[in-house]
Short mmCIF file of C-alpha atoms and ligand atoms in Angstrom, two decimals:
data_model
loop_
_atom_site.label_atom_id
_atom_site.label_comp_id
_atom_site.label_asym_id
_atom_site.label_seq_id
_atom_site.Cartn_x
_atom_site.Cartn_y
_atom_site.Cartn_z
CA MET A 29 134.46 108.34 94.66
CA ASN A 30 134.07 111.46 96.58
CA TRP A 31 131.84 109.85 99.30
CA TRP A 32 131.80 112.99 101.39
CA ARG A 33 130.15 114.80 98.66
CA LYS A 34 127.11 112.97 100.13
CA LEU A 35 127.03 115.09 103.36
CA LYS A 36 125.22 118.11 104.02
CA GLY A 37 127.78 119.43 106.60
CA LYS A 38 131.25 121.28 106.29
CA VAL A 39 133.85 119.18 104.99
CA ARG A 40 137.61 119.83 104.84
CA LEU A 41 140.50 117.79 103.73
CA LYS A 42 143.87 117.38 105.05
CA GLU A 43 142.96 120.04 107.80
CA PRO A 44 145.64 120.88 110.14
CA LEU A 45 144.29 119.79 113.81
CA LYS A 46 146.62 122.21 115.50
CA ASN A 47 144.42 124.61 114.58
CA HIS A 48 141.67 122.97 116.63
CA THR A 49 143.51 122.07 119.68
CA THR A 50 143.93 124.20 122.70
CA PHE A 51 147.62 122.91 122.81
CA LYS A 52 147.84 124.17 119.19
CA ILE A 53 149.41 120.80 118.35
CA GLY A 54 148.38 118.01 115.89
CA GLY A 55 149.26 117.00 112.27
CA PRO A 56 146.51 116.78 109.57
CA ALA A 57 143.18 114.90 109.39
CA ASN A 58 142.40 113.34 106.33
CA PHE A 59 138.76 114.32 106.65
CA PHE A 60 137.64 116.93 108.99
CA ILE A 61 133.47 116.90 109.10
CA GLU A 62 131.04 118.98 110.89
CA PRO A 63 127.71 117.16 110.18
CA ASP A 64 124.87 119.14 109.84
CA ASN A 65 122.47 117.26 112.02
CA PRO A 66 122.13 113.81 113.64
CA ASP A 67 120.93 112.03 110.20
CA ASP A 68 123.94 113.83 108.71
CA LEU A 69 125.80 112.34 111.41
CA ARG A 70 124.51 108.84 110.90
CA LEU A 71 125.24 108.90 107.06
CA LEU A 72 128.85 110.10 107.71
CA LEU A 73 129.08 106.97 110.20
CA ASN A 74 127.76 104.49 107.37
CA LEU A 75 129.95 106.17 104.87
CA ALA A 76 133.21 105.97 107.13
CA ASN A 77 132.22 102.31 107.82
CA GLN A 78 132.04 101.61 104.41
CA TYR A 79 135.15 102.91 103.36
CA ASP A 80 136.75 101.45 106.35
CA LEU A 81 138.00 104.92 107.87
CA PRO A 82 138.17 105.30 111.62
CA VAL A 83 136.02 107.91 113.13
CA PHE A 84 137.33 110.34 116.12
CA VAL A 85 134.92 112.82 117.68
CA MET A 86 136.39 116.10 118.99
CA GLY A 87 134.77 118.79 121.39
CA ARG A 88 136.78 122.21 121.62
CA GLY A 89 140.20 120.07 121.21
CA SER A 90 140.87 120.76 124.99
CA ASN A 91 142.47 117.79 126.88
CA LEU A 92 143.71 116.41 123.97
CA LEU A 93 147.14 115.78 122.42
CA ILE A 94 147.11 114.59 118.75
CA SER A 95 150.20 113.05 116.81
CA ASP A 96 152.40 115.26 114.75
CA LYS A 97 151.63 112.75 111.70
CA GLY A 98 147.65 113.53 112.20
CA ILE A 99 144.79 111.22 111.81
CA SER A 100 144.42 108.93 108.99
CA GLY A 101 140.64 108.80 109.33
CA VAL A 102 137.71 110.88 110.02
CA VAL A 103 137.55 113.65 112.78
CA VAL A 104 134.01 114.84 113.47
CA ARG A 105 133.28 118.21 115.49
CA LEU A 106 129.59 118.75 116.60
CA SER A 107 129.64 122.45 115.73
CA ALA A 108 126.51 122.85 113.83
CA PRO A 109 123.52 124.73 115.58
CA CYS A 110 121.58 121.65 115.93
CA PHE A 111 124.25 120.38 118.42
CA ASN A 112 124.53 123.65 120.01
CA ARG A 113 120.92 124.64 121.57
CA LEU A 114 120.47 125.44 125.24
CA SER A 115 117.13 125.45 126.82
CA TYR A 116 115.61 125.21 130.37
CA LYS A 117 112.47 124.21 132.35
CA ASP A 118 112.12 124.64 135.55
CA THR A 119 115.29 123.55 137.17
CA TYR A 120 116.29 121.48 134.22
CA LEU A 121 119.02 122.44 131.61
CA SER A 122 119.03 120.81 128.26
CA ALA A 123 122.50 121.33 126.37
CA GLY A 124 123.53 120.13 122.99
CA SER A 125 126.88 118.20 123.08
CA GLY A 126 128.66 121.14 121.11
CA VAL A 127 127.78 123.68 123.58
CA SER A 128 130.85 125.17 125.32
CA LEU A 129 130.82 124.70 129.32
CA GLY A 130 131.22 128.41 129.51
CA GLU A 131 128.00 129.09 127.55
CA ALA A 132 126.25 126.43 129.52
CA VAL A 133 127.19 127.97 133.08
CA LEU A 134 126.31 131.49 131.77
CA PHE A 135 123.03 130.32 130.61
CA ALA A 136 122.24 128.79 134.00
CA GLN A 137 123.30 131.70 135.93
CA GLU A 138 121.23 134.04 133.57
CA HIS A 139 118.41 132.11 134.34
CA GLY A 140 118.78 131.61 138.23
CA LEU A 141 119.88 128.00 137.94
CA SER A 142 122.71 127.02 140.45
CA GLY A 143 124.74 123.93 140.70
CA ALA A 144 127.03 124.14 137.55
CA GLU A 145 129.14 127.21 138.64
CA PHE A 146 132.04 124.56 139.49
CA LEU A 147 132.26 124.29 135.59
CA ALA A 148 133.43 127.27 135.05
CA GLY A 149 136.68 127.87 133.15
CA ILE A 150 136.83 124.29 132.18
CA PRO A 151 137.76 124.64 128.53
CA GLY A 152 135.56 122.17 126.73
CA THR A 153 132.17 121.27 125.26
CA VAL A 154 129.40 119.54 127.07
CA GLY A 155 129.64 116.57 125.08
CA GLY A 156 133.55 116.29 125.83
CA ALA A 157 133.13 116.87 129.63
CA LEU A 158 130.46 114.34 129.98
CA ALA A 159 132.68 111.65 128.18
CA MET A 160 135.27 112.22 130.26
CA ASN A 161 133.48 113.30 133.44
CA ALA A 162 135.18 116.54 133.60
CA GLY A 163 135.19 118.41 137.13
CA ILE A 164 137.48 119.75 139.95
CA SER A 165 138.93 119.00 142.81
CA GLN A 166 139.19 120.93 145.87
CA LYS A 167 141.18 120.35 149.12
CA VAL A 168 139.13 120.45 151.76
CA HIS A 169 141.59 118.97 154.59
CA ARG A 170 145.26 118.09 154.52
CA SER A 171 144.87 114.97 152.36
CA GLU A 172 141.21 115.03 151.75
CA PHE A 173 140.09 116.50 148.32
CA ARG A 174 136.23 117.23 147.33
CA VAL A 175 135.87 116.16 143.68
CA GLN A 176 132.72 117.46 141.82
CA SER A 177 132.10 116.23 138.40
CA ILE A 178 129.44 116.98 135.61
CA GLY A 179 128.18 113.43 136.14
CA ASP A 180 126.65 114.55 139.64
CA LEU A 181 124.35 116.88 137.52
CA VAL A 182 123.18 114.44 134.89
CA LYS A 183 119.38 113.13 134.57
CA LYS A 184 119.56 111.95 131.01
CA VAL A 185 121.93 111.90 127.96
CA THR A 186 121.00 111.15 124.50
CA VAL A 187 123.48 109.60 122.47
CA MET A 188 124.17 107.96 119.09
CA ASP A 189 126.10 104.42 118.88
CA TYR A 190 128.71 104.00 115.85
CA ALA A 191 126.01 102.07 114.00
CA GLY A 192 123.77 105.29 114.00
CA ASN A 193 121.20 104.34 116.47
CA ILE A 194 120.14 107.23 118.88
CA LYS A 195 119.18 106.33 122.32
CA THR A 196 118.31 108.13 125.83
CA LEU A 197 120.33 106.83 128.57
CA ASN A 198 118.95 107.62 132.22
CA LYS A 199 121.58 108.55 134.79
CA GLY A 200 121.23 104.96 136.30
CA ASP A 201 122.24 103.57 132.75
CA ILE A 202 125.58 105.50 132.91
CA SER A 203 128.67 104.88 135.20
CA PHE A 204 130.64 107.81 135.96
CA GLY A 205 134.07 107.64 137.43
CA TYR A 206 137.16 109.65 137.95
CA ARG A 207 137.71 111.45 134.47
CA GLU A 208 135.92 108.47 132.73
CA SER A 209 132.53 107.62 132.00
CA SER A 210 130.59 104.82 130.15
CA LEU A 211 129.58 107.64 127.56
CA SER A 212 132.81 107.42 126.05
CA LYS A 213 131.76 104.79 123.87
CA TYR A 214 129.14 106.73 122.02
CA ILE A 215 128.76 110.11 120.31
CA ILE A 216 126.86 112.41 122.76
CA LEU A 217 124.20 114.52 121.33
CA SER A 218 122.89 116.35 124.28
CA THR A 219 121.85 116.20 128.04
CA LEU A 220 119.39 117.11 130.58
CA MET A 221 120.89 118.19 133.86
CA LYS A 222 119.15 118.97 137.06
CA LEU A 223 120.12 122.03 138.76
CA LYS A 224 118.50 124.15 141.85
CA LYS A 225 117.07 127.39 142.03
CA GLY A 226 119.42 130.03 143.27
CA SER A 227 119.90 133.49 143.36
CA LYS A 228 121.78 135.26 140.26
CA LYS A 229 123.99 137.44 142.30
CA GLN A 230 125.07 134.29 144.47
CA ILE A 231 125.58 132.29 141.27
CA GLU A 232 127.60 135.08 139.74
CA GLY A 233 129.87 135.23 143.02
CA LYS A 234 130.92 131.64 142.85
CA ILE A 235 131.20 131.57 139.23
CA LYS A 236 133.68 134.49 139.70
CA SER A 237 135.50 132.79 142.57
CA TYR A 238 136.03 129.51 140.82
CA LEU A 239 137.42 131.65 137.75
CA GLU A 240 139.84 133.52 140.16
CA HIS A 241 141.45 130.30 141.91
CA ARG A 242 141.97 129.17 138.06
CA LYS A 243 143.60 132.32 137.21
CA LEU A 244 145.69 132.59 140.27
CA SER A 245 146.58 128.98 140.00
CA GLN A 246 146.89 128.07 136.41
CA ASP A 247 149.05 129.60 133.54
CA LEU A 248 146.15 130.21 130.89
CA SER A 249 148.36 132.60 128.86
CA LYS A 250 150.15 129.96 126.78
CA PRO A 251 148.65 126.82 125.02
CA SER A 252 147.94 123.79 126.77
CA ALA A 253 145.84 120.83 127.29
CA GLY A 254 144.67 121.47 130.92
CA CYS A 255 146.14 119.09 133.61
CA ILE A 256 148.34 116.45 131.85
CA PHE A 257 148.01 113.78 134.55
CA ARG A 258 145.02 112.31 136.81
CA ASN A 259 145.26 113.02 140.54
CA PRO A 260 146.50 109.74 142.26
CA ALA A 261 144.00 108.87 144.98
CA GLY A 262 144.72 111.40 147.86
CA HIS A 263 147.32 113.10 146.24
CA SER A 264 147.49 116.44 143.73
CA ALA A 265 149.70 115.35 140.51
CA GLY A 266 150.72 119.15 140.29
CA ARG A 267 151.91 119.00 143.72
CA LEU A 268 153.98 115.80 143.48
CA ILE A 269 155.60 117.08 140.05
CA ASP A 270 156.38 120.38 141.76
CA LEU A 271 158.17 118.74 144.64
CA CYS A 272 160.19 116.93 142.08
CA GLY A 273 161.45 120.39 141.07
CA LEU A 274 160.06 119.92 137.51
CA LYS A 275 158.76 123.26 137.39
CA GLY A 276 159.92 125.11 134.19
CA LYS A 277 161.72 121.64 132.92
CA ARG A 278 161.83 122.09 129.18
CA ILE A 279 161.89 119.99 125.87
CA LYS A 280 162.12 121.84 122.93
CA GLY A 281 158.98 123.96 122.68
CA ALA A 282 157.37 122.30 125.69
CA ALA A 283 157.88 123.00 129.17
CA VAL A 284 156.28 122.26 132.58
CA SER A 285 154.47 125.40 133.77
CA LEU A 286 156.04 127.43 136.33
CA LYS A 287 152.65 128.07 138.02
CA HIS A 288 150.93 124.51 138.14
CA ALA A 289 153.51 121.46 137.48
CA ASN A 290 150.49 119.64 136.06
CA PHE A 291 150.27 121.92 133.17
CA ILE A 292 152.74 121.40 130.03
CA LEU A 293 152.58 124.75 128.26
CA ASN A 294 153.56 124.70 124.34
CA LEU A 295 155.63 127.80 124.59
CA LYS A 296 156.89 127.85 120.82
CA GLY A 297 156.10 125.49 118.19
CA ALA A 298 156.13 122.37 120.73
CA SER A 299 155.46 119.02 118.88
CA ALA A 300 153.66 115.97 120.28
CA ARG A 301 156.64 114.12 120.51
CA ASP A 302 158.19 117.04 122.85
CA VAL A 303 155.24 116.57 124.95
CA CYS A 304 155.41 112.71 125.25
CA LYS A 305 159.19 112.96 125.99
CA LEU A 306 158.43 115.53 128.76
CA MET A 307 155.53 113.24 130.13
CA ASP A 308 157.78 110.37 130.27
CA CYS A 309 160.36 112.32 132.00
CA ILE A 310 157.88 113.59 134.54
CA ARG A 311 156.33 110.05 135.02
CA LYS A 312 160.06 108.45 135.70
CA LYS A 313 160.85 111.24 138.28
CA VAL A 314 157.52 110.86 140.37
CA ASN A 315 157.60 107.44 140.24
CA SER A 316 161.41 107.10 141.44
CA LYS A 317 160.88 109.70 144.49
CA PHE A 318 156.95 108.92 145.26
CA ASN A 319 156.70 105.39 143.80
CA ILE A 320 153.51 106.69 142.09
CA ASN A 321 152.56 106.03 138.62
CA LEU A 322 151.04 109.02 136.92
CA ILE A 323 148.26 108.12 134.76
CA PRO A 324 147.59 110.69 131.99
CA GLU A 325 144.39 112.37 132.10
CA ILE A 326 144.63 113.89 128.65
CA LYS A 327 143.41 111.92 125.52
CA ILE A 328 146.35 110.85 122.98
CA TRP A 329 145.19 110.40 119.45
N1 EPU B 418 149.87 122.36 143.99
C1 EPU B 418 151.54 122.46 144.30
N2 EPU B 418 152.17 122.74 143.25
C2 EPU B 418 151.78 122.93 141.85
C3 EPU B 418 150.19 122.59 141.74
C4 EPU B 418 149.45 122.69 143.01
O1 EPU B 418 151.89 122.79 145.40
O2 EPU B 418 152.52 123.29 141.09
C5 EPU B 418 149.05 122.24 145.33
C6 EPU B 418 148.39 123.58 145.34
O3 EPU B 418 148.99 124.36 146.19
C7 EPU B 418 147.11 122.71 146.30
C8 EPU B 418 147.16 121.22 145.53
O4 EPU B 418 148.33 121.12 144.96
O5 EPU B 418 147.18 122.55 147.54
C9 EPU B 418 145.66 121.28 144.65
O6 EPU B 418 146.14 122.03 143.52
P1 EPU B 418 144.79 122.82 142.47
O7 EPU B 418 143.71 123.54 143.63
O8 EPU B 418 145.17 123.54 141.61
O9 EPU B 418 144.11 121.48 142.00
P2 EPU B 418 144.58 120.23 141.59
O10 EPU B 418 144.34 118.87 141.99
O11 EPU B 418 146.02 120.50 140.87
C10 EPU B 418 142.13 119.84 140.09
C11 EPU B 418 141.84 119.64 138.49
C12 EPU B 418 141.93 120.63 137.75
C13 EPU B 418 141.04 121.76 138.27
C14 EPU B 418 141.59 122.13 139.79
C15 EPU B 418 140.37 123.28 140.27
C16 EPU B 418 142.71 117.42 138.28
C17 EPU B 418 143.80 116.49 137.47
N3 EPU B 418 142.92 118.49 138.17
O12 EPU B 418 143.45 120.35 139.93
O13 EPU B 418 141.44 120.43 136.49
O14 EPU B 418 141.06 122.89 137.58
O15 EPU B 418 141.23 121.07 140.51
O16 EPU B 418 140.68 123.45 141.71
O17 EPU B 418 141.73 116.63 138.51
C18 EPU B 418 142.18 119.53 134.17
O18 EPU B 418 141.26 118.33 134.66
O19 EPU B 418 142.64 119.75 133.41
C19 EPU B 418 142.09 120.50 135.56
C20 EPU B 418 143.19 121.55 134.97
#
């Protein structure tokens, strides 16, 4: 029985996931589904449950490494207009989970809302950023880093659990950690963020400087998944990998970026296997030189 025909949204079979990840890596998904609205998403979850199919939710495919064998299950993307709304009232910004961070930052700037500028240039959706509490860290002193994360801005988040129930969580119901949040056990539908009033010109200036820092320090010209490892407390993973002399280290199509050592680039047709081998090599070198165990920041499916 073709169960997916009951859905309103767009369904693709055997869809190559490399077309949907920033790494340009990933085998096919049995089902790649973009539900039309929350009811359609609920129906999809029920059907997937009935047919015993695992469900994976993807944003813009950043921060993600998908196996070359692909996904034997359902990959869901919340790209329908219903999940991509942006609005504001006073200093509150409401964003659907499928909205890209870039769009959200621009929308805030256009309406003179400040506080989200640091999210400029992070490649992902609002939903993906909330699930993993995306953010940046800036060096303020020798070994002191200032971390800013999307969780700092959150007032409320509306989610659906995997049984199809919708609930709205207040900030106090959610725990946000470094590159993780308790929201990852739900499907995020939308959020309300508290910003503050600011001058459009100043906000624009801040956005420019965040984008500039990124352009100067990161190689954005080749496909990658962003930073591969979390920063260990008090350190920059990129700096540690750099100090091991690993910039430029290559395994087949995958190489450590010459510009920022916590980036692995897909230079030419890299496979997930090449990337995993390179990650293993990096972890071993950093561990033997600094006795620090690097933990992947990217999600591996
Ligand atoms: N550094 C090196 N060599 C390198 C890379 C960095 O010596 O190859 C040094 C830099 O010179 C700097 C320090 O390490 O003194 C920190 O570097 P950077 O400012 O690039 O920040 P980061 O800690 O490496 C973090 C986030 C990035 C985010 C930047 C923005 C993590 C794991 N990374 O990087 O996020 O863009 O701050 O400042 O938290 C991501 O999460 O995917 C990501 C790229």
